[in-house]
Amino acid sequence: MSKWEKLLNKIISLSKDVRFTELKRILESYGYVGRKPSRGSSHWTFRKQGKPPITIPENEPIKLSYVRMVKDIIESEE
């Protein structure tokens, strides 16, 4: 099993030890563009044409609700 498949399985199984960088990598691979506000916020906003934006905090640990959002994106793209 490749690293990519392991990462997807980690997200799909709603693992509690997901890192922000992993979520960012997944979203970018599905065509989302991430942008961090220039001042004071630790939240990144990811946008893709024709899809609603998703905002995720850079702080860790990542809450399960954000992992669930990314899981929904993975399932809708496949």
Tab-separated table of C-alpha atoms in Angstrom:
chain	number	residue	atom	x	y	z
A	1	MET	CA	0.000	0.000	0.000
A	2	SER	CA	1.435	3.365	-1.027
A	3	LYS	CA	1.798	6.396	1.256
A	4	TRP	CA	-1.024	8.118	-0.641
A	5	GLU	CA	-3.410	5.184	-0.075
A	6	LYS	CA	-2.486	5.082	3.609
A	7	LEU	CA	-3.203	8.799	3.911
A	8	LEU	CA	-6.584	8.445	2.185
A	9	ASN	CA	-7.478	5.512	4.449
A	10	LYS	CA	-6.476	7.578	7.480
A	11	ILE	CA	-8.892	10.339	6.432
A	12	ILE	CA	-11.720	7.990	5.426
A	13	SER	CA	-11.495	6.092	8.720
A	14	LEU	CA	-11.749	9.454	10.568
A	15	SER	CA	-8.490	8.989	12.440
A	16	LYS	CA	-7.884	11.385	15.326
A	17	ASP	CA	-4.164	11.821	14.595
A	18	VAL	CA	-4.440	13.657	11.265
A	19	ARG	CA	-2.097	16.613	10.776
A	20	PHE	CA	-2.892	19.899	9.073
A	21	THR	CA	-0.209	19.289	6.446
A	22	GLU	CA	-1.896	16.013	5.500
A	23	LEU	CA	-5.290	17.674	5.061
A	24	LYS	CA	-3.669	20.450	3.056
A	25	ARG	CA	-1.958	17.920	0.784
A	26	ILE	CA	-5.229	16.065	0.163
A	27	LEU	CA	-7.193	19.225	-0.611
A	28	GLU	CA	-4.516	20.557	-2.958
A	29	SER	CA	-4.419	17.242	-4.812
A	30	TYR	CA	-8.166	17.602	-5.469
A	31	GLY	CA	-7.658	21.064	-6.972
A	32	TYR	CA	-8.292	23.273	-3.951
A	33	VAL	CA	-6.093	26.329	-3.498
A	34	GLY	CA	-5.187	27.187	0.090
A	35	ARG	CA	-4.681	30.691	1.394
A	36	LYS	CA	-3.750	31.861	4.868
A	37	PRO	CA	-4.927	35.337	5.919
A	38	SER	CA	-2.118	37.843	6.214
A	39	ARG	CA	-2.894	38.901	9.775
A	40	GLY	CA	-3.520	37.162	13.033
A	41	SER	CA	-5.506	34.129	12.008
A	42	SER	CA	-4.340	30.544	12.061
A	43	HIS	CA	-7.146	29.411	9.737
A	44	TRP	CA	-6.524	28.500	6.119
A	45	THR	CA	-9.285	28.819	3.533
A	46	PHE	CA	-9.301	26.379	0.628
A	47	ARG	CA	-11.258	27.231	-2.506
A	48	LYS	CA	-12.120	25.442	-5.719
A	49	GLN	CA	-14.172	26.688	-8.647
A	50	GLY	CA	-17.811	25.626	-8.273
A	51	LYS	CA	-17.379	24.261	-4.720
A	52	PRO	CA	-18.040	25.893	-1.345
A	53	PRO	CA	-14.884	27.049	0.490
A	54	ILE	CA	-13.573	25.048	3.417
A	55	THR	CA	-11.751	26.681	6.348
A	56	ILE	CA	-9.381	24.654	8.521
A	57	PRO	CA	-7.269	25.834	11.485
A	58	GLU	CA	-3.544	25.233	11.299
A	59	ASN	CA	-3.449	24.333	15.011
A	60	GLU	CA	-3.055	20.719	16.007
A	61	PRO	CA	-4.642	18.428	16.992
A	62	ILE	CA	-7.148	18.783	14.169
A	63	LYS	CA	-10.735	18.355	15.320
A	64	LEU	CA	-12.689	15.455	13.913
A	65	SER	CA	-15.243	17.789	12.319
A	66	TYR	CA	-12.579	19.139	9.923
A	67	VAL	CA	-11.414	15.621	9.048
A	68	ARG	CA	-15.049	14.747	8.323
A	69	MET	CA	-15.303	17.746	5.932
A	70	VAL	CA	-12.264	16.549	3.987
A	71	LYS	CA	-13.640	13.002	3.957
A	72	ASP	CA	-16.860	14.320	2.389
A	73	ILE	CA	-14.799	16.078	-0.291
A	74	ILE	CA	-12.872	12.884	-1.064
A	75	GLU	CA	-16.091	10.895	-1.385
A	76	SER	CA	-17.764	13.522	-3.591
A	77	GLU	CA	-14.768	13.707	-5.951
A	78	GLU	CA	-14.549	9.969	-6.560
